[in-house]
Coordinates of C-alpha atoms in Angstrom, one line a residue:
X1 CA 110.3 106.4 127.4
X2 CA 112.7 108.4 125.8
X3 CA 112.3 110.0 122.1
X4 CA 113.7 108.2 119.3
X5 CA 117.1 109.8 117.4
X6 CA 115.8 108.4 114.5
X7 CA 116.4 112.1 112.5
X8 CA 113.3 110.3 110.1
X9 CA 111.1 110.8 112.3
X10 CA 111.9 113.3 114.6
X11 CA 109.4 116.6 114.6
X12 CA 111.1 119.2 112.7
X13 CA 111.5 122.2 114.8
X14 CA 108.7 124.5 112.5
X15 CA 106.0 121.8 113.4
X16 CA 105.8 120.8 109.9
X17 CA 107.0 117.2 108.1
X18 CA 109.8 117.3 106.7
X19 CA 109.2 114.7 103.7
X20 CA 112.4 115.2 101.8
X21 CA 113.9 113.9 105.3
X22 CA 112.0 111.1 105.4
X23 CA 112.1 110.0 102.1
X24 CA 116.1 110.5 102.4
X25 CA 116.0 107.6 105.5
X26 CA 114.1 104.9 103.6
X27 CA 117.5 104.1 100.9
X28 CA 118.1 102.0 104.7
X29 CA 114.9 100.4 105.4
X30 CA 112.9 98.2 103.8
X31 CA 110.0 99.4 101.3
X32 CA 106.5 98.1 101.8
X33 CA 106.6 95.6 99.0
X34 CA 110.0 93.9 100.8
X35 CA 108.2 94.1 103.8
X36 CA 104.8 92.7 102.2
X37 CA 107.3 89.9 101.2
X38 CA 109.3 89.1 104.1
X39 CA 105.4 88.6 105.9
X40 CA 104.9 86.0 102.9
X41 CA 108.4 84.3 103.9
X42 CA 107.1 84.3 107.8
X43 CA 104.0 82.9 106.7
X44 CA 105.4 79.7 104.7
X45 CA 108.1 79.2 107.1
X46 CA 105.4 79.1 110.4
X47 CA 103.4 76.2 108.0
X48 CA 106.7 74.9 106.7
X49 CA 107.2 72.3 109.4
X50 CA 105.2 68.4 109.7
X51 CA 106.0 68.7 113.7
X52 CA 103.0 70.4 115.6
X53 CA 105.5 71.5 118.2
X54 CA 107.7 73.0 115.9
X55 CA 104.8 74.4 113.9
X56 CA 103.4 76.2 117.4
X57 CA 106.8 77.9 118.2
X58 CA 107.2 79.5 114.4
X59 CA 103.5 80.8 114.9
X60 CA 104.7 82.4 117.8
X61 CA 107.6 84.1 116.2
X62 CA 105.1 85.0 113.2
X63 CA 103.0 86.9 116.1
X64 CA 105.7 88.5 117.2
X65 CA 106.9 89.6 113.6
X66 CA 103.5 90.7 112.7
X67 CA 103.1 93.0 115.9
X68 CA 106.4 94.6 115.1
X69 CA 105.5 95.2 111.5
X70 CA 102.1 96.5 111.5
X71 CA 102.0 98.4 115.0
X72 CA 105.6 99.8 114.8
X73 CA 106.5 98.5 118.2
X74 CA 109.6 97.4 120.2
X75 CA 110.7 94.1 120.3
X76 CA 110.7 94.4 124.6
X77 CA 107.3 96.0 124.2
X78 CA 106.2 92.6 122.2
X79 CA 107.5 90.3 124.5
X80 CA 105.7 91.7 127.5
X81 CA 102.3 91.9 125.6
X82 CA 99.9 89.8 127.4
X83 CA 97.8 88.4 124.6
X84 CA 94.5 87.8 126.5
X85 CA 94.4 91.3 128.5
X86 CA 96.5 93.2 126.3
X87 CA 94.5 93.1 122.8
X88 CA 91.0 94.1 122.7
X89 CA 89.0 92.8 119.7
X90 CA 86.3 94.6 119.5
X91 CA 87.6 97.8 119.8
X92 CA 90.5 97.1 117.8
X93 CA 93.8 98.5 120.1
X94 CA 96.6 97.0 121.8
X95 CA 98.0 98.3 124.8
X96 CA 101.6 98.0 125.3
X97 CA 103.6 98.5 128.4
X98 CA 101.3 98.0 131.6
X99 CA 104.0 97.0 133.3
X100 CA 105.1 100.1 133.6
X101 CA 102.0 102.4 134.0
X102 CA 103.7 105.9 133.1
X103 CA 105.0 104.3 129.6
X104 CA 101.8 102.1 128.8
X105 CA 100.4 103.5 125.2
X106 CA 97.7 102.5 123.3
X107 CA 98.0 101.6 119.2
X108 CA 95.1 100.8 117.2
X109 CA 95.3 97.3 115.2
X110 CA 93.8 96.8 111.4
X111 CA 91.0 94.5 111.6
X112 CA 92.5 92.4 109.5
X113 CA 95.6 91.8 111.6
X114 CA 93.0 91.5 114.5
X115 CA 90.8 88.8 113.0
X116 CA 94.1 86.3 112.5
X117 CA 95.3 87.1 116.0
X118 CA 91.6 86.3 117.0
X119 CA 92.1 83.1 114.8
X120 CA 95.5 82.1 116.1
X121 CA 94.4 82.1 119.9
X122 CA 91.1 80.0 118.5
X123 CA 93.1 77.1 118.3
X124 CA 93.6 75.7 121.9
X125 CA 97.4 74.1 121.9
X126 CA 98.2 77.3 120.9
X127 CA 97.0 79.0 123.8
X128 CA 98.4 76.7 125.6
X129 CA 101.8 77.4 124.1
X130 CA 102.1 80.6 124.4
X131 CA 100.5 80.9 128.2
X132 CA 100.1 84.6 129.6
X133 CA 103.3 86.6 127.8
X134 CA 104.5 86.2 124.2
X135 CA 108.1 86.2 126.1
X136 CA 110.9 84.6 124.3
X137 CA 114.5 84.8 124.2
X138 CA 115.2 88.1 122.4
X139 CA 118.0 86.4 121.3
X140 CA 116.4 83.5 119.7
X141 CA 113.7 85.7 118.1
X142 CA 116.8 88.2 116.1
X143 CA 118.3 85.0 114.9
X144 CA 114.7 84.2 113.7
X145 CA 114.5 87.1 112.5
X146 CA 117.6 87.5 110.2
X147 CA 117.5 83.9 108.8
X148 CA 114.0 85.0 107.4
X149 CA 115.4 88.4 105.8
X150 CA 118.2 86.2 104.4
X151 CA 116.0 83.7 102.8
X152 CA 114.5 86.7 101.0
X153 CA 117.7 87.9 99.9
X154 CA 117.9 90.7 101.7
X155 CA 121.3 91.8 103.9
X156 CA 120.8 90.3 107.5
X157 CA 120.7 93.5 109.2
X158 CA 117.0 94.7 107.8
X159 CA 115.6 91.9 109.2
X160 CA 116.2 93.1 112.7
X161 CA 113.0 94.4 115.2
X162 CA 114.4 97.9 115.2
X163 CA 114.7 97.9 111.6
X164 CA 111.1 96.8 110.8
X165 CA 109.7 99.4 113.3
X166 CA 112.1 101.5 111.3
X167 CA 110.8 100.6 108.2
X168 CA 107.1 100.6 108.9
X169 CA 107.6 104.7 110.9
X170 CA 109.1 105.1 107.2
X171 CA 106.5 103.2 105.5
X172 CA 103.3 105.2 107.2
X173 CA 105.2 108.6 106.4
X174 CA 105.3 108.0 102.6
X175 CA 101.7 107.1 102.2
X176 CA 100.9 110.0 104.1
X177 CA 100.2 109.7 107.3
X178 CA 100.6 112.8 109.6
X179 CA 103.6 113.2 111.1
X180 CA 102.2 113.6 114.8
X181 CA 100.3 110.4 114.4
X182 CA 103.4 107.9 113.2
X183 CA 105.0 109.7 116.7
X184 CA 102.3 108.7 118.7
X185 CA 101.6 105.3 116.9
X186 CA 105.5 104.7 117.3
X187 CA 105.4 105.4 121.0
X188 CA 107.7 109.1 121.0
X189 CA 107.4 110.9 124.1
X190 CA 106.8 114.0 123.1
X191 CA 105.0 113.7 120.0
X192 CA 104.3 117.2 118.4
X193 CA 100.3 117.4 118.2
X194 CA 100.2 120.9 116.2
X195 CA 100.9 122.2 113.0
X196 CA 100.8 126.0 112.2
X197 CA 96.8 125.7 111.0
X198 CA 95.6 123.5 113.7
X199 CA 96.1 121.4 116.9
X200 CA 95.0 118.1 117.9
X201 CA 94.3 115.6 120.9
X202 CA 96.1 112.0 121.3
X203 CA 92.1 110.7 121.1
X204 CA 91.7 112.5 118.1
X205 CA 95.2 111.3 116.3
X206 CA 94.1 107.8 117.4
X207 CA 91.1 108.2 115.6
X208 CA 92.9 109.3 112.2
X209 CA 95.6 106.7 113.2
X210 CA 92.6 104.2 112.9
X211 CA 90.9 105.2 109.9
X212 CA 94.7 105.2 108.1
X213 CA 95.0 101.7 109.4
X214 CA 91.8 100.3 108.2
X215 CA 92.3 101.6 104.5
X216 CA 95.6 100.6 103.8
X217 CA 94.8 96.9 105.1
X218 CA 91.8 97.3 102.8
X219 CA 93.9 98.0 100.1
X220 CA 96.6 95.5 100.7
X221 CA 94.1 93.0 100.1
X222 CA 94.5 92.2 96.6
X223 CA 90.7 92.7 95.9
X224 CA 89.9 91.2 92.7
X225 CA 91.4 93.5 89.6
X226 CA 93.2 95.4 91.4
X227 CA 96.6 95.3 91.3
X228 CA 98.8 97.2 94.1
X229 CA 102.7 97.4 94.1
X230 CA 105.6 100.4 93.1
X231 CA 105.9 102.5 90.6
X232 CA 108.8 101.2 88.5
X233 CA 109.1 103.4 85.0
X234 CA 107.6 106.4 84.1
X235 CA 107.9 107.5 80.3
X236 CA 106.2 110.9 79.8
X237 CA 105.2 112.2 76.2
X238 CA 103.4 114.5 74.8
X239 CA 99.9 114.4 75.6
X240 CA 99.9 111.1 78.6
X241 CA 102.5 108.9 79.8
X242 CA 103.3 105.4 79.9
X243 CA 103.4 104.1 83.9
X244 CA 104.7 100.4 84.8
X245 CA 103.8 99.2 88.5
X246 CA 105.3 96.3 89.4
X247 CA 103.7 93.8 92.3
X248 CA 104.6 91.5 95.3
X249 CA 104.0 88.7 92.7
X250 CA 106.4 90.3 90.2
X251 CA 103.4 91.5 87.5
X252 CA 104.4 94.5 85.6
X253 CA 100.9 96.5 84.6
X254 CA 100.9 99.2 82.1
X255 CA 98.7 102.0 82.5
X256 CA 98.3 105.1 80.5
X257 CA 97.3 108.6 82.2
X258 CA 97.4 112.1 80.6
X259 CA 100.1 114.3 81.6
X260 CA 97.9 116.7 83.9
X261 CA 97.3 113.3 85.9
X262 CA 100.8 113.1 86.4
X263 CA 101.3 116.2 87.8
X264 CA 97.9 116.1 89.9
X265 CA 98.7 112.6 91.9
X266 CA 102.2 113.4 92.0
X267 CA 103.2 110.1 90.6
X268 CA 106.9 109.1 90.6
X269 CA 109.1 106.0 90.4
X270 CA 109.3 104.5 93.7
X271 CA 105.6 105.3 94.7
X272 CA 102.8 102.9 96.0
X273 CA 99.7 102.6 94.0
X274 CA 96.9 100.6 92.8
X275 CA 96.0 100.0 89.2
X276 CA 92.5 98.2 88.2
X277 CA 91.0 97.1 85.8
X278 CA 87.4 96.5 85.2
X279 CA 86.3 92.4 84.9
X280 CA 84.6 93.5 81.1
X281 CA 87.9 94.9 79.6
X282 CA 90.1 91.7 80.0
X283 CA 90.1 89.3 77.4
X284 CA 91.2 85.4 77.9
X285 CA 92.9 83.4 75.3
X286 CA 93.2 79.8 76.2
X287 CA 96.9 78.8 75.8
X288 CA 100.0 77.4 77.6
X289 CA 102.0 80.2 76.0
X290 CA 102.1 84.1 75.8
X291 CA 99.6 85.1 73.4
X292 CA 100.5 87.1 70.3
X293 CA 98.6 90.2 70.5
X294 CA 99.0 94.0 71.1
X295 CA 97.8 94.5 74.9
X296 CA 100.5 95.6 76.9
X297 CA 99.2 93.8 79.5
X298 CA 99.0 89.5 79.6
X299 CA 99.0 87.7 82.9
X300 CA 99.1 84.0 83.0
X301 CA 96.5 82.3 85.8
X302 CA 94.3 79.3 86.4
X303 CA 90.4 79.4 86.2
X304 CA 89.3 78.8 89.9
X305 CA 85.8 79.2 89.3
X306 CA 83.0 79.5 86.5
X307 CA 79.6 81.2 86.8
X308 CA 77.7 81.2 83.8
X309 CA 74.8 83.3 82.8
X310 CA 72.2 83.4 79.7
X311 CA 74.1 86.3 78.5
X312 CA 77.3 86.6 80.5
X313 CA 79.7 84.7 81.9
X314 CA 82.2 85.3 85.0
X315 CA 85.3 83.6 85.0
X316 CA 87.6 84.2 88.2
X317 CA 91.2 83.5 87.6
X318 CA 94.2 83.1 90.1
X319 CA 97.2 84.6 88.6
X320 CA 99.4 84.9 91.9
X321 CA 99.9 83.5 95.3
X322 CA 97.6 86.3 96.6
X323 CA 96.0 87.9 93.7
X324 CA 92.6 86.7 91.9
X325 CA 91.1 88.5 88.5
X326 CA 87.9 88.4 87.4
X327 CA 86.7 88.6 83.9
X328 CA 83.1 88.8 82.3
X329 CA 82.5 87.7 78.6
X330 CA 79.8 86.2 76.4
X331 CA 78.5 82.8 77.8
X332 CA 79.1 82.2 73.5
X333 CA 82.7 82.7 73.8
X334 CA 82.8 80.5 76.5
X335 CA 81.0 77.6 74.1
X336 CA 83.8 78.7 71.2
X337 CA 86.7 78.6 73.6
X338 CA 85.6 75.7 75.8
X339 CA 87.2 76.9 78.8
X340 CA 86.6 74.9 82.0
X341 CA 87.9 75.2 85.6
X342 CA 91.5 74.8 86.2
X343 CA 92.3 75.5 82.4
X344 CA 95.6 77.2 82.1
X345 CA 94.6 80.9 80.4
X346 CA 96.2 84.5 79.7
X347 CA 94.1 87.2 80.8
X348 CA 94.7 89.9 78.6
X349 CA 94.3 94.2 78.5
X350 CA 95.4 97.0 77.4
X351 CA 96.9 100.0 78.5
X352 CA 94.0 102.3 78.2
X353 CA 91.8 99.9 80.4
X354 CA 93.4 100.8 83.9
X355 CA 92.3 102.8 86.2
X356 CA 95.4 104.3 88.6
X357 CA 94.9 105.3 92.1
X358 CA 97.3 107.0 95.3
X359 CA 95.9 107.3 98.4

């Protein structure tokens, strides 16, 4: 297999990552949150359709898509993959390439992305459809492909395979990940395994490779209250600064940090992160219509679910297609608001309530 001339992720000759490179090839990929929402657009579109034929061949493409996306690998690669002796669920990898024994590799898979592969090959007629090889027409799949980037507005071109394993060798290099371990996840043949501190095995990048995987699909989640999306505005003052993160769902939260946190977790705009907020500090106001009041912070959602308490209650809202919020107030507020399941509410907070995280 030969090495990519992708200059973003070729080794730099000192052994060391060159970031500023990196960060200079992703103005022509796309950033996690239009990949996070091209995924969405796969996903409606392979439950779009009332045919069950039709529905079985999208779900295919979607398998195809979301190998590309989350394990970086080529389209070819893809549709060779035999899905019942190439994916191993319990150990969590899937080899590509045994076909050809001197360019088979190994690439660890998110459990998450494993359990809906598990659950896609659980239903029989789609076993049936897809038979021993993903294989499709390349051909058929690129024009898939680009009519899903263009329904999400973005220029055809990103929504080619080689531009989402691109995008995702770009994607795994600004959260961090070490440089030899997107070259080995990526499939480069010679990928550079030292540094000038310390070397490593491919076993042992595997293993970080894995544990990388594992918490960024845990944080992708949307676990209740916490909110994960860019860094959009950053408005420094005195003492703290004002931070805006904007979601997938297109919720701007405002956080407030001191300026030494800042500095410390090297926040700037363009930058994934996570903001929380604990279920206590959010405040509801039962309304069709943006509350007057001054936290920074009010997000429109429906109550899904009540629990009530002697003292407390727990009220979990949905306020996006993917995105839940919990709040916990007086079981007496809920008696003077008279709030019941699928009331229309504003959960509310302010500034000063959010937590901020980077991995």
């Amino acid at each position: 297999m030969k090495a990519s001339h992708n200059p973003a992720l070729r080794p730099p000759s000192s052994g060391q990552a060159d970031h500023g490179r990196i960060v200079g090839e992703a103005s022509s990929c796309l950033d996690s949150l239009q990949l996070e929402h091209l995924e969405r657009e796969f996903r409606s579109w392979a439950e779009g359709s009332k045919r069950a034929d039709v529905t079985l061949s999208r779900k295919r493409i979607l398998l195809i898509f979301l190998l590309i996306r989350h394990t970086g690998a080529k389209l070819h690669e893809v549709l060779e993959l035999g899905p019942f002796t190439d994916i191993d669920h319990d150990r969590l990898i899937v080899t590509f390439g045994r076909s050809m024994p001197q360019q088979t590799r190994s690439v660890p898979l998110a459990s998450a992305l494993a359990v809906e592969i598990r659950r896609l090959f659980a239903d029989e007629a789609f076993r049936q459809a897809v038979g021993r090889t993903l294989g499709v027409d390349p051909a058929f799949v690129r024009r898939k492909f680009y009519e899903r980037a263009q329904t999400c507005g973005f220029p055809k071109n990103l929504g080619s395979p080689e531009m989402i394993r691109k995008s995702r060798g770009v994607e795994l290099m600004q959260s961090n990940m070490p440089l030899p371990a997107v070259q080995l996840y990526l499939g480069h043949s010679t990928p550079n395994l030292t540094s000038a501190y310390v070397s490593f095995s491919e076993e042992e990048i595997r293993t970080i490779t894995s544990s990388f995987l594992q918490r960024e699909s845990h944080r992708k989640t949307s676990a209740r209250n916490s909110f994960f999306g860019k860094i959009t505005d950053i408005r420094p003052a005195d003492i703290q600064a004002a931070v805006e993160l904007t979601t997938l769902d297109g919720h701007v939260i405002s956080s407030v940090i001191t300026l030494d946190s800042l500095s410390r977790l090297g926040l700037k705009i363009g930058r994934l992160a996570t903001v929380e907020v604990k279920a206590p500090w959010v405040s509801l106001y039962k309304s069709e219509e943006d509350p007057l009041c001054s936290a920074e912070n009010r997000l429109p959602g429906v109550i899904t679910r009540i629990t009530r308490g002697q003292v407390n209650t727990e009220y979990v809202l949905r306020i996006g297609s993917d995105t839940e919020l919990c709040v916990i107030t007086t079981t007496q507020s809920l008696r003077r608001l008279e709030l019941q399941e699928k009331d229309t509410v504003w959960a509310v907070f302010g500034s000063y309530a959010t937590i901020l995280r980077v991995d």
